[in-house]
Structures are given as C-alpha cells and as structure tokens.
GROMACS .gro file of C-alpha atoms in nm:
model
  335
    1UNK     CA    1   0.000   0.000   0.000
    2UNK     CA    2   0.110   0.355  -0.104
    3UNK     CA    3   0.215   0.568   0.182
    4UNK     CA    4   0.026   0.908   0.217
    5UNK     CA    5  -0.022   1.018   0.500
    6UNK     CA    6  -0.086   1.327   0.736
    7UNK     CA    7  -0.100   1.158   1.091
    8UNK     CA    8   0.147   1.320   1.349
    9UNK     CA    9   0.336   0.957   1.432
   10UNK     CA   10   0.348   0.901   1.057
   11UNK     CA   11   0.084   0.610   1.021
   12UNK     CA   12  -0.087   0.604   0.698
   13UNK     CA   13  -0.441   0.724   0.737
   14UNK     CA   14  -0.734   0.533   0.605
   15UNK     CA   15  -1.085   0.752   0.621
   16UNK     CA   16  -1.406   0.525   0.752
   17UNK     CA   17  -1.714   0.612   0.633
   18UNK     CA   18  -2.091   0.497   0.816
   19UNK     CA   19  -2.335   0.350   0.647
   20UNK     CA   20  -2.755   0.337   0.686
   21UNK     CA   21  -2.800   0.312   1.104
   22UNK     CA   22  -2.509   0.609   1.139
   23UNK     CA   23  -2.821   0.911   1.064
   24UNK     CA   24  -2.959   1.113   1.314
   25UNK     CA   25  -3.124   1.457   1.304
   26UNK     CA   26  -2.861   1.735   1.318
   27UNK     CA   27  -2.588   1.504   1.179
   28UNK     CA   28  -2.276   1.729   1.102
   29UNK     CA   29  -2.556   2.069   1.092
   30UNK     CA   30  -2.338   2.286   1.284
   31UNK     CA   31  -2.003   2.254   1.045
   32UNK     CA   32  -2.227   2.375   0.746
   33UNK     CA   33  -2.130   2.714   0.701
   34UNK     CA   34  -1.858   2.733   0.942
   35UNK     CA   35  -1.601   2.479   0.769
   36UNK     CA   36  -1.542   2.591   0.420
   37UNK     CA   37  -1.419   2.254   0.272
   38UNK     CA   38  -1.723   2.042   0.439
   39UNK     CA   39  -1.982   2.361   0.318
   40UNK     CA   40  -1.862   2.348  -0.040
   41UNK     CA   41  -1.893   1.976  -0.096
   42UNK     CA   42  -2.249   1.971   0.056
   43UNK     CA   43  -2.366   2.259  -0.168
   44UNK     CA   44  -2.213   2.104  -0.459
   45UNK     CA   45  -2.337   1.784  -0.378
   46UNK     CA   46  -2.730   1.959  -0.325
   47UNK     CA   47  -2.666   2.100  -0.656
   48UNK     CA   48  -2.596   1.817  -0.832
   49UNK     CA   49  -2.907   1.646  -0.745
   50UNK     CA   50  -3.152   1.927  -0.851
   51UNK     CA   51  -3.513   1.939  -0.653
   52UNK     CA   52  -3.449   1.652  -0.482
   53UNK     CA   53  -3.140   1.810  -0.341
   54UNK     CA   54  -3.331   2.091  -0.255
   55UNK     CA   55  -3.590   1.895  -0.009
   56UNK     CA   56  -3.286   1.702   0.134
   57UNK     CA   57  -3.107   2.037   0.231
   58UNK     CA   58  -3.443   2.141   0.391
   59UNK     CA   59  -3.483   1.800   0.561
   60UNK     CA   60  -3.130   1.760   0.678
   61UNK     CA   61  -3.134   2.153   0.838
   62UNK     CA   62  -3.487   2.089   0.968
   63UNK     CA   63  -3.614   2.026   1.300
   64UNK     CA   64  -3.881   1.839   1.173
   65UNK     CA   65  -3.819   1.674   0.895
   66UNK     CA   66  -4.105   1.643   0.580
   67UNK     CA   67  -3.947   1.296   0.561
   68UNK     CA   68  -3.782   1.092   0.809
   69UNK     CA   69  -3.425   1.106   0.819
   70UNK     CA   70  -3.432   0.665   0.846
   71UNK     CA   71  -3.579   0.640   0.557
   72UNK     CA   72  -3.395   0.540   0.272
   73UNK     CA   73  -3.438   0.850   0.043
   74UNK     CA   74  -3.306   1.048   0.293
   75UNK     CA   75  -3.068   0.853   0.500
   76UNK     CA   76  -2.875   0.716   0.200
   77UNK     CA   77  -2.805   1.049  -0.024
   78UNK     CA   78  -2.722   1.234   0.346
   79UNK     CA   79  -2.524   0.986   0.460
   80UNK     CA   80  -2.333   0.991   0.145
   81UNK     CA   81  -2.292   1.365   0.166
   82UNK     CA   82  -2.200   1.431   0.473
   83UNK     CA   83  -1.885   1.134   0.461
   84UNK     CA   84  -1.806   1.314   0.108
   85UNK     CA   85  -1.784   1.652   0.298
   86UNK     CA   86  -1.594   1.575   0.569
   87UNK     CA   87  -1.334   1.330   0.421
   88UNK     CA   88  -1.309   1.655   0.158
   89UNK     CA   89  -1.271   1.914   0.437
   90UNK     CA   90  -0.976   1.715   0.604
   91UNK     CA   91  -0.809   1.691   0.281
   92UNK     CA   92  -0.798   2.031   0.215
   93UNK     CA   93  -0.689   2.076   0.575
   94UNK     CA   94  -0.368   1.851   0.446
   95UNK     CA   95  -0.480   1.523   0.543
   96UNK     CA   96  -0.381   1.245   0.298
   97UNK     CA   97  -0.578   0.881   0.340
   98UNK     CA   98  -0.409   0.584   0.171
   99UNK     CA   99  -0.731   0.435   0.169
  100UNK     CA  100  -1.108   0.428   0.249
  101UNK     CA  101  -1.326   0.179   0.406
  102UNK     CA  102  -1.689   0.232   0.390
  103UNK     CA  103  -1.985   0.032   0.527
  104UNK     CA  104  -2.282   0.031   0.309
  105UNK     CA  105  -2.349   0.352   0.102
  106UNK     CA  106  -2.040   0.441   0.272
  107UNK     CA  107  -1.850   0.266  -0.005
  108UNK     CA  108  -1.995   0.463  -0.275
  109UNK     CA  109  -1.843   0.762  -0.091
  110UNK     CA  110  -1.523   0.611  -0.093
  111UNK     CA  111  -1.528   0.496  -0.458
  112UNK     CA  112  -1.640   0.874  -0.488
  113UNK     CA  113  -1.381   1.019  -0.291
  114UNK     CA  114  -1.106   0.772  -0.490
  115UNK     CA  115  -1.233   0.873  -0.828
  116UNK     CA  116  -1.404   0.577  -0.974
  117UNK     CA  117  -1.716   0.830  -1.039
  118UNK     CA  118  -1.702   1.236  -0.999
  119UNK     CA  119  -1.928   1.367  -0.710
  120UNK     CA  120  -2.208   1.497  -1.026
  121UNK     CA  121  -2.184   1.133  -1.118
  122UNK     CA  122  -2.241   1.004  -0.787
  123UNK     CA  123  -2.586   1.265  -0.720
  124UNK     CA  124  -2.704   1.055  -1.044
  125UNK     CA  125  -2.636   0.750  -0.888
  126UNK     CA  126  -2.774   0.823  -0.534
  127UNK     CA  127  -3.107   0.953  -0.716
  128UNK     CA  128  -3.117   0.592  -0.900
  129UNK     CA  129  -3.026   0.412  -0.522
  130UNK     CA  130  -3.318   0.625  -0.370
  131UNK     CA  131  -3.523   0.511  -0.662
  132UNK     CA  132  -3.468   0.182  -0.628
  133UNK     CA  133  -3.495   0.136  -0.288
  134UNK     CA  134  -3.891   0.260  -0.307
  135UNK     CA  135  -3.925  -0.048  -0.418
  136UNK     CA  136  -3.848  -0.253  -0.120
  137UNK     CA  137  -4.030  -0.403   0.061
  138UNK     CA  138  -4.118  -0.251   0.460
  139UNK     CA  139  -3.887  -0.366   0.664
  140UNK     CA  140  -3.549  -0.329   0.844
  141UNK     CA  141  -3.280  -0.423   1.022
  142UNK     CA  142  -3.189  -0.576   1.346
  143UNK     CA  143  -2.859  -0.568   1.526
  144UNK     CA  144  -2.747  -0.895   1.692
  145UNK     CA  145  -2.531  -0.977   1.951
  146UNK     CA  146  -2.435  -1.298   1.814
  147UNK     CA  147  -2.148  -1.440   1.527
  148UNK     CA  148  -2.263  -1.472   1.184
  149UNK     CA  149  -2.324  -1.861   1.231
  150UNK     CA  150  -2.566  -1.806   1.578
  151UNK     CA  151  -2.727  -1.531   1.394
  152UNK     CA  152  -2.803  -1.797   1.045
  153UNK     CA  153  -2.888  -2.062   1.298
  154UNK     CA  154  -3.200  -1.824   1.391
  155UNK     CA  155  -3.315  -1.800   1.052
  156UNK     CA  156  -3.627  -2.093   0.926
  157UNK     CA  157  -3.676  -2.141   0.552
  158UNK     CA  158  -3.961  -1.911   0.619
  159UNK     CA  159  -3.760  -1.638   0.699
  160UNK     CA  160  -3.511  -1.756   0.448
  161UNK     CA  161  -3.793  -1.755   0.175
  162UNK     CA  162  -3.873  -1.447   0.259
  163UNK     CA  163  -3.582  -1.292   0.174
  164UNK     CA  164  -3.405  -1.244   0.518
  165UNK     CA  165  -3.040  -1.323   0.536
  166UNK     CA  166  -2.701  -1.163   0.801
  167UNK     CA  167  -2.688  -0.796   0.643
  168UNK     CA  168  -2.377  -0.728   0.785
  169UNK     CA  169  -2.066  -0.876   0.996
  170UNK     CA  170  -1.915  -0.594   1.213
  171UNK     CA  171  -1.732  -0.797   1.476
  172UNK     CA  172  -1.737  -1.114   1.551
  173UNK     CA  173  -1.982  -1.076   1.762
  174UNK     CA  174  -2.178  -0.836   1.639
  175UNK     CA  175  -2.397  -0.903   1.333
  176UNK     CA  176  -2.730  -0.742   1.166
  177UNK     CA  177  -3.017  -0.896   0.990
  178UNK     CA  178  -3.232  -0.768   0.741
  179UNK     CA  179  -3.559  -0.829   0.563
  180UNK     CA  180  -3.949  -0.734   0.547
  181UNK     CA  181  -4.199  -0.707   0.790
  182UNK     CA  182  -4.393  -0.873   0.938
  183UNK     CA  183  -4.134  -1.158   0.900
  184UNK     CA  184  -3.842  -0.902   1.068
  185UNK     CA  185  -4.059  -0.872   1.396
  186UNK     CA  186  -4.133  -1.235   1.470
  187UNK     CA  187  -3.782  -1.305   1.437
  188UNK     CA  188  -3.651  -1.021   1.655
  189UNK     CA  189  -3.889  -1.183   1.919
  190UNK     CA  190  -3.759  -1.534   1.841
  191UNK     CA  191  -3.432  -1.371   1.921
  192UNK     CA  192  -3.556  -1.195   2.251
  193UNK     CA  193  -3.698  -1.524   2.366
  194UNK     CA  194  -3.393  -1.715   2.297
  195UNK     CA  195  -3.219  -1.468   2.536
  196UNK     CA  196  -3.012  -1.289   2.239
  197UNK     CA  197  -2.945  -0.984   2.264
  198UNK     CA  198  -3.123  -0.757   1.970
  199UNK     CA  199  -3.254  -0.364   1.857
  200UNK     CA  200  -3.359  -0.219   1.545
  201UNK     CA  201  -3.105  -0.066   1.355
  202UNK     CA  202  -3.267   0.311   1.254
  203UNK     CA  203  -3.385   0.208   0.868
  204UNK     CA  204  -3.718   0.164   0.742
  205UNK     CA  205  -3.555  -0.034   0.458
  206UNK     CA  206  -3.384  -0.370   0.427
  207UNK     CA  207  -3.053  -0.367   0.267
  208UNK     CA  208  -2.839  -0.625   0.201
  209UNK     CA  209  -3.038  -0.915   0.215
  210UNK     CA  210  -3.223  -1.123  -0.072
  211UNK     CA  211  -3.545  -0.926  -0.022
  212UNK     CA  212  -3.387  -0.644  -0.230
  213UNK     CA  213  -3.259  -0.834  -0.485
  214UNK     CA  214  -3.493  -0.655  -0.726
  215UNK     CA  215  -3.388  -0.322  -0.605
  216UNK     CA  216  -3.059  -0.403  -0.683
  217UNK     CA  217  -3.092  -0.511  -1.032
  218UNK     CA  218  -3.289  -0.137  -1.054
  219UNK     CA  219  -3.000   0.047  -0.901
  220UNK     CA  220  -2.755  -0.173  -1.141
  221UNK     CA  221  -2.951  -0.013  -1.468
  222UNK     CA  222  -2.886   0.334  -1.269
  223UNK     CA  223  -2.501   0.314  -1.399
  224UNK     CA  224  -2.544   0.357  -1.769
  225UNK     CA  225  -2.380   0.604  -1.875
  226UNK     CA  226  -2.117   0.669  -1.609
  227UNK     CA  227  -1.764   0.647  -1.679
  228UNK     CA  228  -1.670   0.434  -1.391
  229UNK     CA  229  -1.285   0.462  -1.358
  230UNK     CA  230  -0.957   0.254  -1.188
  231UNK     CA  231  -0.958   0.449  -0.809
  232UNK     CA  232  -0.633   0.620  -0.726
  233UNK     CA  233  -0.660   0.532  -0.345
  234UNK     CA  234  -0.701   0.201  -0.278
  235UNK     CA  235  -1.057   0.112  -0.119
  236UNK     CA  236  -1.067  -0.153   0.122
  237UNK     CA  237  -1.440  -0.339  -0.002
  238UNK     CA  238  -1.677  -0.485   0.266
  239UNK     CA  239  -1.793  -0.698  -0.016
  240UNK     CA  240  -1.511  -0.884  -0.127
  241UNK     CA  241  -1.284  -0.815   0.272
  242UNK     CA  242  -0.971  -0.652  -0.005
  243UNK     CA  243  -0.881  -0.412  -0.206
  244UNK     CA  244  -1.105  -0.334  -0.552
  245UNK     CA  245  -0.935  -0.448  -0.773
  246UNK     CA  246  -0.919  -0.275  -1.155
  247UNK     CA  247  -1.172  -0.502  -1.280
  248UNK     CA  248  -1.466  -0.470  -1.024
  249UNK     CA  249  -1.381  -0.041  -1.036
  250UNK     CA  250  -1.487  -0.047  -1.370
  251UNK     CA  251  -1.837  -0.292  -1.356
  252UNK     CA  252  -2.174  -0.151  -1.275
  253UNK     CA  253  -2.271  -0.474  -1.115
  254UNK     CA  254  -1.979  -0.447  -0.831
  255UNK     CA  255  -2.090  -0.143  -0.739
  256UNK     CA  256  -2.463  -0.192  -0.752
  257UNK     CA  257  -2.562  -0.524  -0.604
  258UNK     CA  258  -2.398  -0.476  -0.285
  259UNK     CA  259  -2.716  -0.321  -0.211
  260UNK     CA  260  -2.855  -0.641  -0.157
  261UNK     CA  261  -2.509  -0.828  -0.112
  262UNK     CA  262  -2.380  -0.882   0.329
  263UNK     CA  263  -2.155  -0.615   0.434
  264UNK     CA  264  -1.823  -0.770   0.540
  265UNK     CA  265  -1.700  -0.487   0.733
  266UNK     CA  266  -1.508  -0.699   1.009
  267UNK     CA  267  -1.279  -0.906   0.799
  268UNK     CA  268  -1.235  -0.606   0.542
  269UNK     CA  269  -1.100  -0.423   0.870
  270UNK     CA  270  -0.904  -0.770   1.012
  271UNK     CA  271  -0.739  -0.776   0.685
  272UNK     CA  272  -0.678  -0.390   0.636
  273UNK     CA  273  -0.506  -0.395   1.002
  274UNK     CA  274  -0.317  -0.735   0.906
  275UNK     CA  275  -0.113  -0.509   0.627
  276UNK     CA  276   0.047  -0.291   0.897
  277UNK     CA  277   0.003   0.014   1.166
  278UNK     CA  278  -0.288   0.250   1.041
  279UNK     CA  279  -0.457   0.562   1.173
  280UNK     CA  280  -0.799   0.523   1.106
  281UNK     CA  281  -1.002   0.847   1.111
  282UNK     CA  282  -1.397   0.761   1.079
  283UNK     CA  283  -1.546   1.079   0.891
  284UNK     CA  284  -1.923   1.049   0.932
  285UNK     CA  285  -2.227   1.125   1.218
  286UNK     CA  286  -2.122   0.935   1.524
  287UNK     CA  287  -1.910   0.660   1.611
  288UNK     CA  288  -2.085   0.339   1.473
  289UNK     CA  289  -1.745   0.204   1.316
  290UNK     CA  290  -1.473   0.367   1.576
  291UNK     CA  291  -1.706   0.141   1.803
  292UNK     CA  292  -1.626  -0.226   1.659
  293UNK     CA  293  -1.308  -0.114   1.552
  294UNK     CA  294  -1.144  -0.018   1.900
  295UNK     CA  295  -1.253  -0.393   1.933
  296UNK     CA  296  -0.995  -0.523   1.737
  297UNK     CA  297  -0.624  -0.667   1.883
  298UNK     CA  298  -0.462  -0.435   1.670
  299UNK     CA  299  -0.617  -0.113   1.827
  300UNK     CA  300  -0.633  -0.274   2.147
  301UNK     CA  301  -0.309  -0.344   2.150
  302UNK     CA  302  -0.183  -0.009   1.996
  303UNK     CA  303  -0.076  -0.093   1.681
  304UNK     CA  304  -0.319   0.108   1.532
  305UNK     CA  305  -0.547   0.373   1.636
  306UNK     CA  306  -0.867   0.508   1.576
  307UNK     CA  307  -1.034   0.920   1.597
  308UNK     CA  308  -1.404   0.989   1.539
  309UNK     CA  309  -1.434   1.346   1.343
  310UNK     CA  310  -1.793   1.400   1.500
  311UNK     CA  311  -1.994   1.297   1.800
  312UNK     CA  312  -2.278   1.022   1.868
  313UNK     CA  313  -2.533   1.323   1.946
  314UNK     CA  314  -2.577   1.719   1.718
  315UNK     CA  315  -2.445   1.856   2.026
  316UNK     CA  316  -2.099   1.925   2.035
  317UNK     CA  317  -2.024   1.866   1.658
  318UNK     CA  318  -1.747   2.170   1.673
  319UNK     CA  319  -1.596   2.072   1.952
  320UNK     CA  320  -1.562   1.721   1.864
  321UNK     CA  321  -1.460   1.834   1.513
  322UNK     CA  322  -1.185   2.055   1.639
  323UNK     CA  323  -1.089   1.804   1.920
  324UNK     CA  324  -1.003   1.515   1.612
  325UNK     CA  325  -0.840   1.789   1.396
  326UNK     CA  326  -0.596   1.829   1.688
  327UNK     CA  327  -0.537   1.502   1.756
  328UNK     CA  328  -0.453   1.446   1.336
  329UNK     CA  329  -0.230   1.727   1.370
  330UNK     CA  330  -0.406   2.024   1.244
  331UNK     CA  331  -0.426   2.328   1.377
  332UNK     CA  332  -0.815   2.434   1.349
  333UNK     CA  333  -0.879   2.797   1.261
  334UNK     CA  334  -0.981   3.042   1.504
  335UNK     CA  335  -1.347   3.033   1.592
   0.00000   0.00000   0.00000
C-alpha cells in the first residue's frame, strides 16, 4: 500500500465512512457554514441532485423533517454527503488517506472520494439508489449480539424464503439482519426469547439481504452512462474483505448489487489492520465504526489507532470536530 499520510506519528491514514443506522437529526448541521471545505462539498453535492437536493437540504437543516431522516431516500443520499464533505474538508486541511473503508453507502463515498465516479456522477447515482430502494419491501434491520453462524442458525426457511439473510458482519460478535416485515418482527422476538441480545437498527428499509434483490438489479440499470474509472486510493471493499481491484472499479454490477449483497465490514477491517500500523479516522455522524473497531487486537493493542471526526449526538459537533483535527495534527482555525 502507497504511503500518504498526514498523521502526526506518521501512520498512513485510512478515512471510515458509516453506512444506513449512522443518521440522526442534526448530523454534522453545525459545520455547514462554518467549515469551508465540508460547506462546499455539501452545496455542490445539493446542486448536483436538482429538486431533490433541494428537499434534502431542507430536511437535513430541519427540526422536523417532511421525511424521516431513516428512511432510505433520505438517509442514503445524506449519509453519502456528509462522509463526502468531511473526508473533503480534512483533505484540504492537508490530510492524505491511503485508503477508504466504507460500510454500506459508505463505499460509494469512498469509490467517490477515490475517483471511480465524480461527485455529479455520484448525485445521479444516489437519485437511482433512492429510486430503487422505493421499491423494497417494509422492513429493516436488526442488530445482533451474536457471530454470523448463531445469527443464520436463527433463521427458518420461512424467513429464508422471505428474503431475510445476516446484512452485515461488524465484529465477531456483532452481526445485523435484514428483511421485510412482518417476518423481521417475529424473528426479533424469536431472538428476545432465545435470550439474544437484539434492537432495530434506525432504517425503514432492508438492505443487504435477498429481499432487495430486485432493487438491486434497478440500481444496477442506474449506472449507464457513467464512466466508472480505476480508483487512485485504494478502497478496502466490505464486499469482497480486499482491495477493488481494476476489474470490479470499472463494472456496474460491483458497485450496484452490494445493495442487496452482506456487508463484510469486520474481515475487510481484520485484513486492512493485518497489512500494517494505520490511523484510522472515521469521517461520518457518530461513532458506529470507531465502536467495533477499537474492538480489534490491533487497536487494542496499539498498533493502530482510531479518531471519530464527530460525535454520537448534534451537540458538540465543533468541539468534537476541532478536538479530532488536533489530535490528526491540524491546527483548526480560530473560531
């Protein structure tokens, strides 16, 4: 792996980026308009997708929302957005990531942020996610204190037929399932019965499970005509656990059906921290992957390290902001 990097002790930086769950109301509100870098990228970004981008600005800055910030067609693009922004404002702050790892939508930010599609591209290609998604089915996710193979074990081939399957794997313990309602709810209370630990994640969606198979092949059609291109910063895929290689950068389908394709997050990481001594600096709302990862022997153990850009809450977003650019060795502005 290429060396670029901006952390103080010289470890290469790779930027994490949150996926659908990560959304809350206020999400990185109080950097808009005060960091430059963050600011343009979100207008840009509002731009690019036209009306639509003009009710998500109003959503995202209001205190009520017209439409729920879980659901899909707002969650996703925002989500997308803001990890765009900030991984843009600390690299015109100097930072320089050797790589990105992104959970979910997060991913497309990465392949964003590394080039395979321009940000105009990518507003195209967040309208055609949204779009697909509609089509879901009602459902959701559940979070699961169990491994991947406890978590399967809890799944009948009616659950199975109905399109539920292990969404994600972000520790070893820690694993989510996703599918449609009603058959989501009877097994969260299988779960709760069985004495397994379990909560919603915050979508009103399924993703990554069979049940949005369809959705997928919709979001697939949504790349004609982009120019997909070879990244010039390795990204670390939660599909595949390596690198993209040249070959999936440039195919629609790589891209696209990880929509409804498990998110390997944890042995993506495990292998990412296997390579060496990394800073990893999560650039979205909250701490949903600095969690997990400060799990890991390698952070435990210092090897590596790990600094959330924002807090779990809206409150405190400058603080916290100005707190990690410290700790990455840049000196904030003035306030």
């Amino acid at each position: 792996m290429n060396e670029q990097s901006g952390a103080p002790d010289g470890r290469p930086v790779v930027v994490l980026l949150p996926g659908q769950g990560a959304q809350h109301p206020g999400m990185a509100v109080e950097l808009y308009g005060t960091e430059p870098g963050f600011t343009e990228s979100m207008d840009r970004f509002f731009a690019f997708m036209g009306d639509e981008g003009r009710r998500l600005r109003e959503d995202w800055l209001a205190g009520e929302p017209s439409v729920p910030l879980d659901d899909a067609s707002r969650a996703q693009p925002l989500l997308f957005a803001v990890g765009y922004a900030l991984a843009t404002a600390l690299r015109k702050r100097g930072l320089r990531p050797a790589a990105f790892l992104g959970h979910s939508v997060g991913e497309l930010a990465a392949a964003a942020l590394a080039g395979v599609f321009t940000l105009q591209e990518a507003a195209a290609l967040m309208r055609a996610r949204s779009a697909a998604m509609a089509t879901a089915p009602p459902g959701g996710m559940l979070a699961v204190a169990a491994t991947r193979e406890q978590a399967e074990s809890c799944l009948d081939a009616r659950a199975r037929a109905d399109g539920m399957a292990v969404a994600a794997v972000n520790a070893p313990r820690q694993v989510v399932l996703a599918g449609p309602e009603p058959r989501l709810s009877l097994v969260a209370a299988e779960l709760r019965d069985r004495g397994v630990m379990c909560r919603r994640v915050r979508s009103r969606q399924p993703f990554h499970c069979p049940a949005v198979a369809g959705a997928g092949e919709l979001f697939e059609a949504g790349f004609a005509g982009i120019r997909l291109r070879r990244p010039h910063t390795p990204v670390w895929s939660t599909r595949t656990a390596r690198p993209v290689q040249d070959g999936e950068a440039l195919s629609a389908g790589f891209w696209a059906r990880q929509l409804d394709a498990p998110v390997l997050f944890w042995p993506a990481l495990d292998a990412l921290l296997s390579e060496g001594e990394f800073l990893l600096v999560e650039a979205g709302p909250g701490k949903a992957l600095s969690m997990p990862v400060r799990r890991h022997p390698a952070v435990r153990g210092g090897r590596s390290a790990v600094v959330p850009v924002l807090p779990a809450g809206a409150g405190g977003t400058l603080r916290a902001w100005h707190d990690a650019l410290l700790t990455l060795g840049i000196v904030p502005a003035a306030r």
